CSV table of C-alpha atoms and ligand atoms in Angstrom, one decimal:
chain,number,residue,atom,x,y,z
Y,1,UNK,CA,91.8,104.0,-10.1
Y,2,UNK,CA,91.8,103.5,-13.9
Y,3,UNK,CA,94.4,101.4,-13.8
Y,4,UNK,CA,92.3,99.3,-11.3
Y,5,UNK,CA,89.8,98.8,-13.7
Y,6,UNK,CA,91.4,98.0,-16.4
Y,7,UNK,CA,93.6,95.1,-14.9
Y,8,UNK,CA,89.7,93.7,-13.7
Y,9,UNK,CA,90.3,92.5,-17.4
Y,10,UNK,CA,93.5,91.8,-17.7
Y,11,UNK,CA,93.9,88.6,-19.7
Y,12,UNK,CA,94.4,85.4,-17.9
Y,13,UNK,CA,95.6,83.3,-20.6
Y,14,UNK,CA,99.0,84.1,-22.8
Y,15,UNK,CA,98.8,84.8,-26.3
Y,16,UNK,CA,96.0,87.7,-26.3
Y,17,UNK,CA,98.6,90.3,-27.5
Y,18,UNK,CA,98.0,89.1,-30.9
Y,19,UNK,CA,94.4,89.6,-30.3
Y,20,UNK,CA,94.3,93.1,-31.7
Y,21,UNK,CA,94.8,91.7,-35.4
Y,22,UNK,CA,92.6,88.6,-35.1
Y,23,UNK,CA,90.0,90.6,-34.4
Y,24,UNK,CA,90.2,93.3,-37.3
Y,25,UNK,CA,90.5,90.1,-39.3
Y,26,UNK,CA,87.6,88.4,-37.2
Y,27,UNK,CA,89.8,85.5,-37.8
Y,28,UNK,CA,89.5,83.5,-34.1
Y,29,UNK,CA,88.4,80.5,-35.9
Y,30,UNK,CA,90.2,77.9,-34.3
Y,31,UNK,CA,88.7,78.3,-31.0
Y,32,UNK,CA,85.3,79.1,-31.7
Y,33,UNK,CA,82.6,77.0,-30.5
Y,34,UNK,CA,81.1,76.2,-33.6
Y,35,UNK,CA,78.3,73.9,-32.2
Y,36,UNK,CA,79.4,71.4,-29.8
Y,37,UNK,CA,77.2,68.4,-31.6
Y,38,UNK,CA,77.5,67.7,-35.1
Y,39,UNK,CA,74.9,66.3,-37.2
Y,40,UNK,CA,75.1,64.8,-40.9
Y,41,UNK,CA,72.4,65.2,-43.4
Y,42,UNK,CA,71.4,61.4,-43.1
Y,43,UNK,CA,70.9,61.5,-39.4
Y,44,UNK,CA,69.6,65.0,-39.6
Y,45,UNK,CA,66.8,63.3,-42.2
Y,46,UNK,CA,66.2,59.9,-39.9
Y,47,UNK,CA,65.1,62.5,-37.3
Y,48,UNK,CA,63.0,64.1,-39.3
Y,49,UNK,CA,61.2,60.6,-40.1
Y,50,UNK,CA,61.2,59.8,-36.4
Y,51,UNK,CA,59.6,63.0,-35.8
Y,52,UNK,CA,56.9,62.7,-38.7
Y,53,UNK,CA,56.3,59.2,-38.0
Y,54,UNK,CA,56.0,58.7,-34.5
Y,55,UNK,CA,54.2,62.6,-34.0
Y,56,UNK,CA,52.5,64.0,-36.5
Y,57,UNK,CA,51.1,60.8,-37.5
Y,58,UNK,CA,50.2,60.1,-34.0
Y,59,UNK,CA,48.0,63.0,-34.5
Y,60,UNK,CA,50.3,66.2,-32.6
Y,61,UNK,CA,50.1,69.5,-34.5
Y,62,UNK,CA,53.5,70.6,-34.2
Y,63,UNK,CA,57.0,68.9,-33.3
Y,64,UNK,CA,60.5,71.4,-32.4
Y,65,UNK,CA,63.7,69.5,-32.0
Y,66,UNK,CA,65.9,72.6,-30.7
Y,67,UNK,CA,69.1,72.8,-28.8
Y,68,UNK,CA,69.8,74.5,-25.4
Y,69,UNK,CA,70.3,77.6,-27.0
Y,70,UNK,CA,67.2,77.9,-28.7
Y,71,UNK,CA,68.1,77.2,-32.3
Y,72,UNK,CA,65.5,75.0,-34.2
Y,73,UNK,CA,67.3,71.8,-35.2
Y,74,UNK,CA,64.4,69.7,-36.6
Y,75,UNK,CA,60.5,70.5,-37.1
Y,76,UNK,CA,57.8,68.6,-38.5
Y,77,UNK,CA,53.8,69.7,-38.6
Y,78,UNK,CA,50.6,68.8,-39.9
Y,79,UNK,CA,50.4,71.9,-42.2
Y,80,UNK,CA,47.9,73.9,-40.5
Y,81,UNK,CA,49.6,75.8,-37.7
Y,82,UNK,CA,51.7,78.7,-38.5
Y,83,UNK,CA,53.0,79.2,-35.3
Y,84,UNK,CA,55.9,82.0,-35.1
Y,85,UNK,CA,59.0,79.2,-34.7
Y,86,UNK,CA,62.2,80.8,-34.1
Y,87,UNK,CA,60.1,82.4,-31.0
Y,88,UNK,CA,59.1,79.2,-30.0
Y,89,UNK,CA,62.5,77.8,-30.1
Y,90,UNK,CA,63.8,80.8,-28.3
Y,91,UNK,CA,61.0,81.2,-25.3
Y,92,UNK,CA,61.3,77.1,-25.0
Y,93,UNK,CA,65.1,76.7,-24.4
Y,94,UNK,CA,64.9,79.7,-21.9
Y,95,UNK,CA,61.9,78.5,-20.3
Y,96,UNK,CA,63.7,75.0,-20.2
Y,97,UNK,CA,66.7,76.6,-18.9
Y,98,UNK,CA,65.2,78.5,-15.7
Y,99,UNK,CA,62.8,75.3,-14.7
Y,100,UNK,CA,66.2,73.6,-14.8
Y,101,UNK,CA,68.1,76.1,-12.7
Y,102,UNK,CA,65.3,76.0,-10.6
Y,103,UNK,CA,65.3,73.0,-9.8
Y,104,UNK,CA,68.3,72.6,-9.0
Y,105,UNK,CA,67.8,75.4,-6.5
Y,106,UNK,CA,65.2,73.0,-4.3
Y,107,UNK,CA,67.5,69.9,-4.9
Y,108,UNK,CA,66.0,68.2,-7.6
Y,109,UNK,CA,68.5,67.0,-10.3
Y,110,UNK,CA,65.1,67.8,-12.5
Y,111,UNK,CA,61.7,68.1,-13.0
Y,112,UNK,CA,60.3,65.4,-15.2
Y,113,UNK,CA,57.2,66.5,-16.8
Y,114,UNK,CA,57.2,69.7,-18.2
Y,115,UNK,CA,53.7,70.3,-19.7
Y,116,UNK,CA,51.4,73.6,-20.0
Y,117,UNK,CA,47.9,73.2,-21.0
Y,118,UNK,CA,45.5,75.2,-23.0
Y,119,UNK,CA,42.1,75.6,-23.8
Y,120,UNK,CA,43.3,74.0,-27.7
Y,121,UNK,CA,46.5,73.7,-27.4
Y,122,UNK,CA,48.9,72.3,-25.6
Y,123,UNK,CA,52.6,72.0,-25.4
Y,124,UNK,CA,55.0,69.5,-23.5
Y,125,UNK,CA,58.8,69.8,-23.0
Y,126,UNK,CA,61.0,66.9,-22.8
Y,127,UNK,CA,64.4,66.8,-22.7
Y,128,UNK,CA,66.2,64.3,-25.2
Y,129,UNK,CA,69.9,64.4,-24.2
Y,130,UNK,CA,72.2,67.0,-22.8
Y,131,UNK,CA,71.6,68.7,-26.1
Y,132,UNK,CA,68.4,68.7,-27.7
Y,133,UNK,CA,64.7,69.5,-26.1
Y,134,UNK,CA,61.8,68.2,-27.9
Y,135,UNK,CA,58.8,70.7,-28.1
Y,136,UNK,CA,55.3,68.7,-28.7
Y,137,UNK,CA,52.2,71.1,-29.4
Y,138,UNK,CA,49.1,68.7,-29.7
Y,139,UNK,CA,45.4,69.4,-29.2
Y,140,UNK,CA,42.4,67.8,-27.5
Y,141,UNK,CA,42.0,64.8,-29.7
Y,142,UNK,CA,45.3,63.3,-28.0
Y,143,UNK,CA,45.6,62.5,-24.4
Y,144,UNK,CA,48.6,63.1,-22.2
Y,145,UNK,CA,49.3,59.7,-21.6
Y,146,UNK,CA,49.1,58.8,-25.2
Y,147,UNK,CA,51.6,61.8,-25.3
Y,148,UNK,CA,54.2,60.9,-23.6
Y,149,UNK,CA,54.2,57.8,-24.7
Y,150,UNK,CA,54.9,58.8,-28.4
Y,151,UNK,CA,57.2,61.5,-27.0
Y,152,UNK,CA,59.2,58.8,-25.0
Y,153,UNK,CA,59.7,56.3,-27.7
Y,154,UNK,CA,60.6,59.0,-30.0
Y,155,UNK,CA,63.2,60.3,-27.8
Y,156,UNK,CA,65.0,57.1,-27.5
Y,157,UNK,CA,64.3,56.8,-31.5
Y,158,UNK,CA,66.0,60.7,-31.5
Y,159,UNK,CA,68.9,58.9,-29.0
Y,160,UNK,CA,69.3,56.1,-31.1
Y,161,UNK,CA,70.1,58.1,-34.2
Y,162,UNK,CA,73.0,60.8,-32.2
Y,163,UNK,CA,73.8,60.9,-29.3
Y,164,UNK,CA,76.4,64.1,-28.0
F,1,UNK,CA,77.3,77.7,-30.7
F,2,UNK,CA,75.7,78.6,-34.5
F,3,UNK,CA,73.7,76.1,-35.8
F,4,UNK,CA,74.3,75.0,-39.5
F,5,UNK,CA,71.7,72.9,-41.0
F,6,UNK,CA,73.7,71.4,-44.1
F,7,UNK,CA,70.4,69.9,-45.2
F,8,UNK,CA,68.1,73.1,-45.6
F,9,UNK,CA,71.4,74.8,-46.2
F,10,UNK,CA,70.6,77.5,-43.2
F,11,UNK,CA,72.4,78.9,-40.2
F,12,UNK,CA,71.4,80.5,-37.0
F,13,UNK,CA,73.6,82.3,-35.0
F,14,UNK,CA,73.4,84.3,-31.6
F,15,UNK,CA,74.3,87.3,-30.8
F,16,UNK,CA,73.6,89.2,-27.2
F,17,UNK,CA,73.3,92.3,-26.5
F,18,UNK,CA,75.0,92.8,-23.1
F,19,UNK,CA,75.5,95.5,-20.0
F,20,UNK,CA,74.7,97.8,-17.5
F,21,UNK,CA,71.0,98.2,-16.6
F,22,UNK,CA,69.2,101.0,-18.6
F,23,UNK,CA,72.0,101.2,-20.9
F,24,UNK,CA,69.9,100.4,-23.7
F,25,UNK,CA,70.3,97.1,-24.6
F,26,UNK,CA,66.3,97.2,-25.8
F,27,UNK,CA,66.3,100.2,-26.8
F,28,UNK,CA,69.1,99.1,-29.9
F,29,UNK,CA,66.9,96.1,-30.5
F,30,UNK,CA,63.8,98.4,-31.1
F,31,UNK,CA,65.3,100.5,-33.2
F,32,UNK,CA,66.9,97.3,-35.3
F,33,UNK,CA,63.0,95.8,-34.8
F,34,UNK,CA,61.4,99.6,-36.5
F,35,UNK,CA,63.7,100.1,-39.0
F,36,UNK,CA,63.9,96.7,-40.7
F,37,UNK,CA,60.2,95.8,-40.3
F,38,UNK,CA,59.6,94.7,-43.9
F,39,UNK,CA,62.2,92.3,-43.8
F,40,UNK,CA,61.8,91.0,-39.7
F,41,UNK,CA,58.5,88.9,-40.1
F,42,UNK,CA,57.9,88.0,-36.3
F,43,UNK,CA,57.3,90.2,-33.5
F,44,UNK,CA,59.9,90.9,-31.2
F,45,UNK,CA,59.8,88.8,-27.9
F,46,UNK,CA,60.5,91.0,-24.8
F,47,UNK,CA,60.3,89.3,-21.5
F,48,UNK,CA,60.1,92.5,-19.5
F,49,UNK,CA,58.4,93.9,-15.7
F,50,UNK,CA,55.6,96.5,-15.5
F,51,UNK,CA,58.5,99.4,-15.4
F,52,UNK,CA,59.7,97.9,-19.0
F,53,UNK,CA,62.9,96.7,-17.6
F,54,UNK,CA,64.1,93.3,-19.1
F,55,UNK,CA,63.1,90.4,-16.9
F,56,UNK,CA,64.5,87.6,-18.9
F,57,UNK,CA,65.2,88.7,-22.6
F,58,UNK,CA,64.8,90.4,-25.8
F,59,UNK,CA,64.5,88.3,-28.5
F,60,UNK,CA,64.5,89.7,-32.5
F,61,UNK,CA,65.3,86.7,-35.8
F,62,UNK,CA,67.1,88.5,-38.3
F,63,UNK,CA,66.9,87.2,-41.7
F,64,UNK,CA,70.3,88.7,-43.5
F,65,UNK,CA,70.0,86.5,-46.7
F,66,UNK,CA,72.4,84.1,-48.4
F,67,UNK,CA,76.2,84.1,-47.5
F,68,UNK,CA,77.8,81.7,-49.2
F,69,UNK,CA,75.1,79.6,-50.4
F,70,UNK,CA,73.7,79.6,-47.1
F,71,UNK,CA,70.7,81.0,-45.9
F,72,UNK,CA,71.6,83.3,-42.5
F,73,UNK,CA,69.5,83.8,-39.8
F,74,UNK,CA,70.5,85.9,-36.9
F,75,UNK,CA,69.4,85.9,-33.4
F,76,UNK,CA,69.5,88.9,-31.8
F,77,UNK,CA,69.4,88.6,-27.8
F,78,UNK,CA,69.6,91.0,-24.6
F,79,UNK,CA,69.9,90.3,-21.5
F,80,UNK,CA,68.5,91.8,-18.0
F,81,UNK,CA,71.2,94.2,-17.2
F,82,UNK,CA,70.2,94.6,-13.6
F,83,UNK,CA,72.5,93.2,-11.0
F,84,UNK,CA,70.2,90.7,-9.5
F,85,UNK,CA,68.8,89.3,-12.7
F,86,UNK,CA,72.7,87.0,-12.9
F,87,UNK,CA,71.1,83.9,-12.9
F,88,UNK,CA,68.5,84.8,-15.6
F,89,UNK,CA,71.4,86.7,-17.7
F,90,UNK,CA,73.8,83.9,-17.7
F,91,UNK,CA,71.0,81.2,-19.2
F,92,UNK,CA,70.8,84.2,-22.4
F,93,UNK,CA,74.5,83.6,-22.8
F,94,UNK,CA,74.0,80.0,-23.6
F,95,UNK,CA,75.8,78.6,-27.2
F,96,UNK,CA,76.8,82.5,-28.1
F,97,UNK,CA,78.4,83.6,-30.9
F,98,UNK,CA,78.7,87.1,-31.1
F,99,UNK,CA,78.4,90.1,-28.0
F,100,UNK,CA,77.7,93.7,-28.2
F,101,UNK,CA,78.3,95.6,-25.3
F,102,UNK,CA,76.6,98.4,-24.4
F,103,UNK,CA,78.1,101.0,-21.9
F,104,UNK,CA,76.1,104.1,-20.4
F,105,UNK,CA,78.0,106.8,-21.6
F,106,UNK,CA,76.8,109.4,-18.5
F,107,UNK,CA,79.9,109.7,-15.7
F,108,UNK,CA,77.8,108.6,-13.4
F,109,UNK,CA,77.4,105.3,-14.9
F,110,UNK,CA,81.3,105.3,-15.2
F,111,UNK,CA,81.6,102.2,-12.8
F,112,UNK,CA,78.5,100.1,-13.3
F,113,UNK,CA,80.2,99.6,-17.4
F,114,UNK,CA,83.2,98.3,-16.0
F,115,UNK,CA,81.4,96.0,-13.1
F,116,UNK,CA,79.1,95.0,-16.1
F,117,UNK,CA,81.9,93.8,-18.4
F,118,UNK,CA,83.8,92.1,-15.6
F,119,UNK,CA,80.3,90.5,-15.1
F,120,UNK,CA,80.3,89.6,-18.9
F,121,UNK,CA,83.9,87.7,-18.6
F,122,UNK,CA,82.9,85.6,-15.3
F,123,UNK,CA,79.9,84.5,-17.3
F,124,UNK,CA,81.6,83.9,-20.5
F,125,UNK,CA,84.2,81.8,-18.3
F,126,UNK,CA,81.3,79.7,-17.1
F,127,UNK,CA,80.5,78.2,-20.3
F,128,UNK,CA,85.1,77.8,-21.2
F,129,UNK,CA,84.9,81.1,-23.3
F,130,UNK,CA,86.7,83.6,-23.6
F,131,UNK,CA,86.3,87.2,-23.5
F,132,UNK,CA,88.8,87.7,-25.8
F,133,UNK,CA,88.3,85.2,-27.7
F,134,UNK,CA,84.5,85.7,-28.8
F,135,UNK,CA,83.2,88.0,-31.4
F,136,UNK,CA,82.8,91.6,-29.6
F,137,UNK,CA,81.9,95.0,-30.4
F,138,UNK,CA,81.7,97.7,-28.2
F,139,UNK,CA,79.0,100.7,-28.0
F,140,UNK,CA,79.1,103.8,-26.5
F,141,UNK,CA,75.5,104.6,-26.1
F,142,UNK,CA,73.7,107.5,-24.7
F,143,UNK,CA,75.4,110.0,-26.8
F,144,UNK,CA,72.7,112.5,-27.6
F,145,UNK,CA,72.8,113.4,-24.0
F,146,UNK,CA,75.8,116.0,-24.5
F,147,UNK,CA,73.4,118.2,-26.1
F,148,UNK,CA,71.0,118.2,-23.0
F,149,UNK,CA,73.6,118.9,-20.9
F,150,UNK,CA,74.0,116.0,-19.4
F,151,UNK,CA,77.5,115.2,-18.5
F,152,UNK,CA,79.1,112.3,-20.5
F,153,UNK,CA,82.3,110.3,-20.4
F,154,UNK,CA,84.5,111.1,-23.5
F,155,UNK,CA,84.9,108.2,-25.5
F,156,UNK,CA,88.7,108.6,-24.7
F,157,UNK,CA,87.9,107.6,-21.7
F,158,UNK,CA,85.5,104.9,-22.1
F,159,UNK,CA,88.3,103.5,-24.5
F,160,UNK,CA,90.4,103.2,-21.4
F,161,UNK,CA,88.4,101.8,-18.8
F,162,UNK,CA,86.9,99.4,-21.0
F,163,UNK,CA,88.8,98.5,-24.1
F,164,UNK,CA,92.6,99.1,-23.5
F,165,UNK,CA,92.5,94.8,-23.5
F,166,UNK,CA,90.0,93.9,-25.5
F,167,UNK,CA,91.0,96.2,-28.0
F,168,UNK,CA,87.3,95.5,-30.3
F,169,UNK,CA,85.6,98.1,-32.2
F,170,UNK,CA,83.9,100.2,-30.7
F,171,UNK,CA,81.2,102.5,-31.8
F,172,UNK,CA,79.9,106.0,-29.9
F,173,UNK,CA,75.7,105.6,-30.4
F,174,UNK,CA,72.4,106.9,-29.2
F,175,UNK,CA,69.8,103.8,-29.2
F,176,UNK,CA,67.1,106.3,-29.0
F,177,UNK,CA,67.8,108.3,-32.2
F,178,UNK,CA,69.4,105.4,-34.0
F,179,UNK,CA,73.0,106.7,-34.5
F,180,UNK,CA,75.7,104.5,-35.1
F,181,UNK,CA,73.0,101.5,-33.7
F,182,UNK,CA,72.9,99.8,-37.4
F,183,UNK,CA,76.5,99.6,-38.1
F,184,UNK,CA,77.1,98.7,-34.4
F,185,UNK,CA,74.7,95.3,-35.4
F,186,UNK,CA,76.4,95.0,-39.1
F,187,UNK,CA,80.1,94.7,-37.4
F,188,UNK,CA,79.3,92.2,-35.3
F,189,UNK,CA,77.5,89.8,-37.7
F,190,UNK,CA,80.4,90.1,-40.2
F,191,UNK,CA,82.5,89.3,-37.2
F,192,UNK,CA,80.6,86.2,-35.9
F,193,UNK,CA,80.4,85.6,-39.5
F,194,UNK,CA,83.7,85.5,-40.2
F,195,UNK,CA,84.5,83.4,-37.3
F,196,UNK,CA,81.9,81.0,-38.8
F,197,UNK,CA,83.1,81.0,-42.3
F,198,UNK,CA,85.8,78.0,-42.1
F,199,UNK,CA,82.8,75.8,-41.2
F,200,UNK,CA,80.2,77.0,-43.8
F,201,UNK,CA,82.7,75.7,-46.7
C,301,GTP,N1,68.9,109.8,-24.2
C,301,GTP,C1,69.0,108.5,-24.5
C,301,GTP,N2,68.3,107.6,-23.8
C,301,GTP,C2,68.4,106.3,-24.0
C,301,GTP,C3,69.3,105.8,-25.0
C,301,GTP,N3,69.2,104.5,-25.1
C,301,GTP,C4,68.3,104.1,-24.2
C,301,GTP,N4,67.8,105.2,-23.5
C,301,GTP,C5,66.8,105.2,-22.5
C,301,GTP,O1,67.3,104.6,-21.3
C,301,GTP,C6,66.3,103.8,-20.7
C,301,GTP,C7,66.7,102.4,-20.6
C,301,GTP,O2,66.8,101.8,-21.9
C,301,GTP,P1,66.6,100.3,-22.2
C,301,GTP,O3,66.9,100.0,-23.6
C,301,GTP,O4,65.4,99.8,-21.6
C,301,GTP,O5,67.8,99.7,-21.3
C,301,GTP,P2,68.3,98.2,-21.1
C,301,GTP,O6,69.8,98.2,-21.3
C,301,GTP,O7,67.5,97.3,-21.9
C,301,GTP,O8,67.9,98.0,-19.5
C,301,GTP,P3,67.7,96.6,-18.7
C,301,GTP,O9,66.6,95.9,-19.5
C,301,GTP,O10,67.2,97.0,-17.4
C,301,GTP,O11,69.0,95.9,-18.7
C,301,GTP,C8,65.0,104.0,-21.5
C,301,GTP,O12,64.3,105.0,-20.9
C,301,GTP,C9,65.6,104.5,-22.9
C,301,GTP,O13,64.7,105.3,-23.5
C,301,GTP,C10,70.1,106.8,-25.8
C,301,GTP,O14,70.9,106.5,-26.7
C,301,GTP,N5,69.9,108.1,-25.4
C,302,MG,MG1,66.3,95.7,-21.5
């Protein structure tokens, strides 16, 4: 029985007998998956202008570029929200994430606007690459259309600048 | 999948709480969540059904400081133990960088720990990694419950069914009184850490 169990783990690959002194020494570094994207401070700060210039000044409150797994890669506001972020960033990848799965589950390869709306605020999802999400939370003085307008041309800006 | 931003000079890294459900995943992130309140500024996120099991996910930010030079912030995940919840549990483990696991100590959960962390390694495999190969600690929850009378696995023996390969650290806890639940958390950030470290140079 216990032996059972413990060959459900047995290790597929060869090399893990070594594994007991890597870990004490948390020294796996060469395999782990340190970001699978990597961006440079200079196209890390022509996002940020994409993101200030074709959003905020366009007159949207807040702006998250995140990855898939929720971590905040660039953000941009007007200076008056103080919305909690990192929860944001978090709740919008998963939400992202299960609209995704779902739609595969109906046969769509996607679902192309992804928008909820609020009495003042709104937010819209759109998806820039296989990567990054961009996270728009704008008010009542711009319209959707304007929207996703801004959003698309800054996605391609975003695309222009990295691409995975 | 830790995210290093060279120009704010700040990190975020995940880490997931993972396991059987009612093991305590949540329970170890409200402990984390009531003892470090001063220095957690949001409000935990908990994605949960009426009965206060996890639906989706836990969510806690961590701010741990500066390590070298770099300002470290820690995302603290769990995921829906219960069986059906797979599809839900496999979008948490999504650009991971560190797992605790948390096994149910009581013999009657004896199987569900092992059919959770087989569960862990097909999921891991989905996204090329490696159960041996990422960041893990172990935690042997539920440990208060010897003095109740409730009978419990010795740790021998939850050593044996569940780390005779993995060989991690592993830690005997109780979530709800808070033993052995900080340094389970501090092991595995110094171990995702350290398997960071090469790239924060
Ligand atoms: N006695 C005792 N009870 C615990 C301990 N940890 C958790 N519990 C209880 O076990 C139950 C389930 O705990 P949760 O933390 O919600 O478990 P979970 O792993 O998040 O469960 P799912 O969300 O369904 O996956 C709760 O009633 C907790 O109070 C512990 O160390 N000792
Ligand atoms: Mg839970």
């Amino acid at each position: 029985m216990n032996k059972n169990r413990r060959s459900l783990l047995s290790s597929p690959e060869p090399g893990s007998e070594g594994e007991e002194e890597d870990k004490q020494l948390g020294s796996n570094y060469d395999d782990i998956t340190f970001t699978d994207y990597t961006l440079g401070q200079e196209e890390l700060e022509k996002i940020e202008n994409v993101l200030e210039d074709d959003l905020i000044r366009s007159g949207v409150h807040s702006v998250l570029l995140i990855d898939m797994a929720g971590n905040i890669i660039a953000q941009r506001d007007n200076g008056a929200c103080d919305h909690d972020l990192y929860s944001l960033a978090a709740l919008a990848s998963a939400n992202f994430a299960a609209v995704d799965t779902m739609a595969k589950i109906v046969g769509e390869e996607e679902f192309s606007l992804l928008f909820h709306k609020g009495e003042n605020e709104n937010i819209h999802f759109s998806k820039v690459n296989v990567e990054f999400l961009l996270i728009t939370i704008f008010g009542k003085k711009v319209s959707l259309g304007l929207l996703r307008l801004k959003v698309a041309e800054a996605v391609d800006k975003i695309n222009g600048v990295w691409k995975p | 999948m830790a995210f290093v931003n060279m120009k704010s000079k700040e990190v975020q890294a995940k880490i997931v709480y993972y396991g059987p459900g009612r093991g305590g995943k949540t329970t170890n992130l409200e402990f984390i969540y009531s003892k470090f309140r001063e220095r957690i500024k949001s409000d935990m996120v908990s994605i949960k059904t009426h009965g206060d099991r996890t639906l989706f996910f836990d969510f806690l930010p961590f701010d741990i400081g500066k390590i070298m030079g770099y300002d470290v912030k820690i995302q603290l995940y769990t995921v829906p133990g219960q069986v059906k919840y797979d599809a839900t549990r496999r979008l948490v483990l999504k650009g991971v960088d560190g797992m605790v696991f948390v096994a149910d100590s009581q013999v009657e959960q004896r199987k569900k720990n092992v059919l959770s962390l087989k569960n862990l390694q097909e999921n891991l495999a989905m996204y090329k990694k490696s159960i041996f190969k990422v960041p893990l600690v172990l935690q042997y929850n539920k440990r208060d419950l010897k003095k109740e009378g409730i009978p419990l696995l010795p740790t021998e023996t939850l050593e044996k069914d569940l780390n005779s390969q993995l060989k991690v650290p592993s830690f005997a806890a109780s979530a709800v009184s808070g033993e052995n639940v900080v340094p389970t958390m501090k092991k595995i950030i110094s171990l995702t850490m350290a398997s960071l470290q090469n790239v924060l140079k």
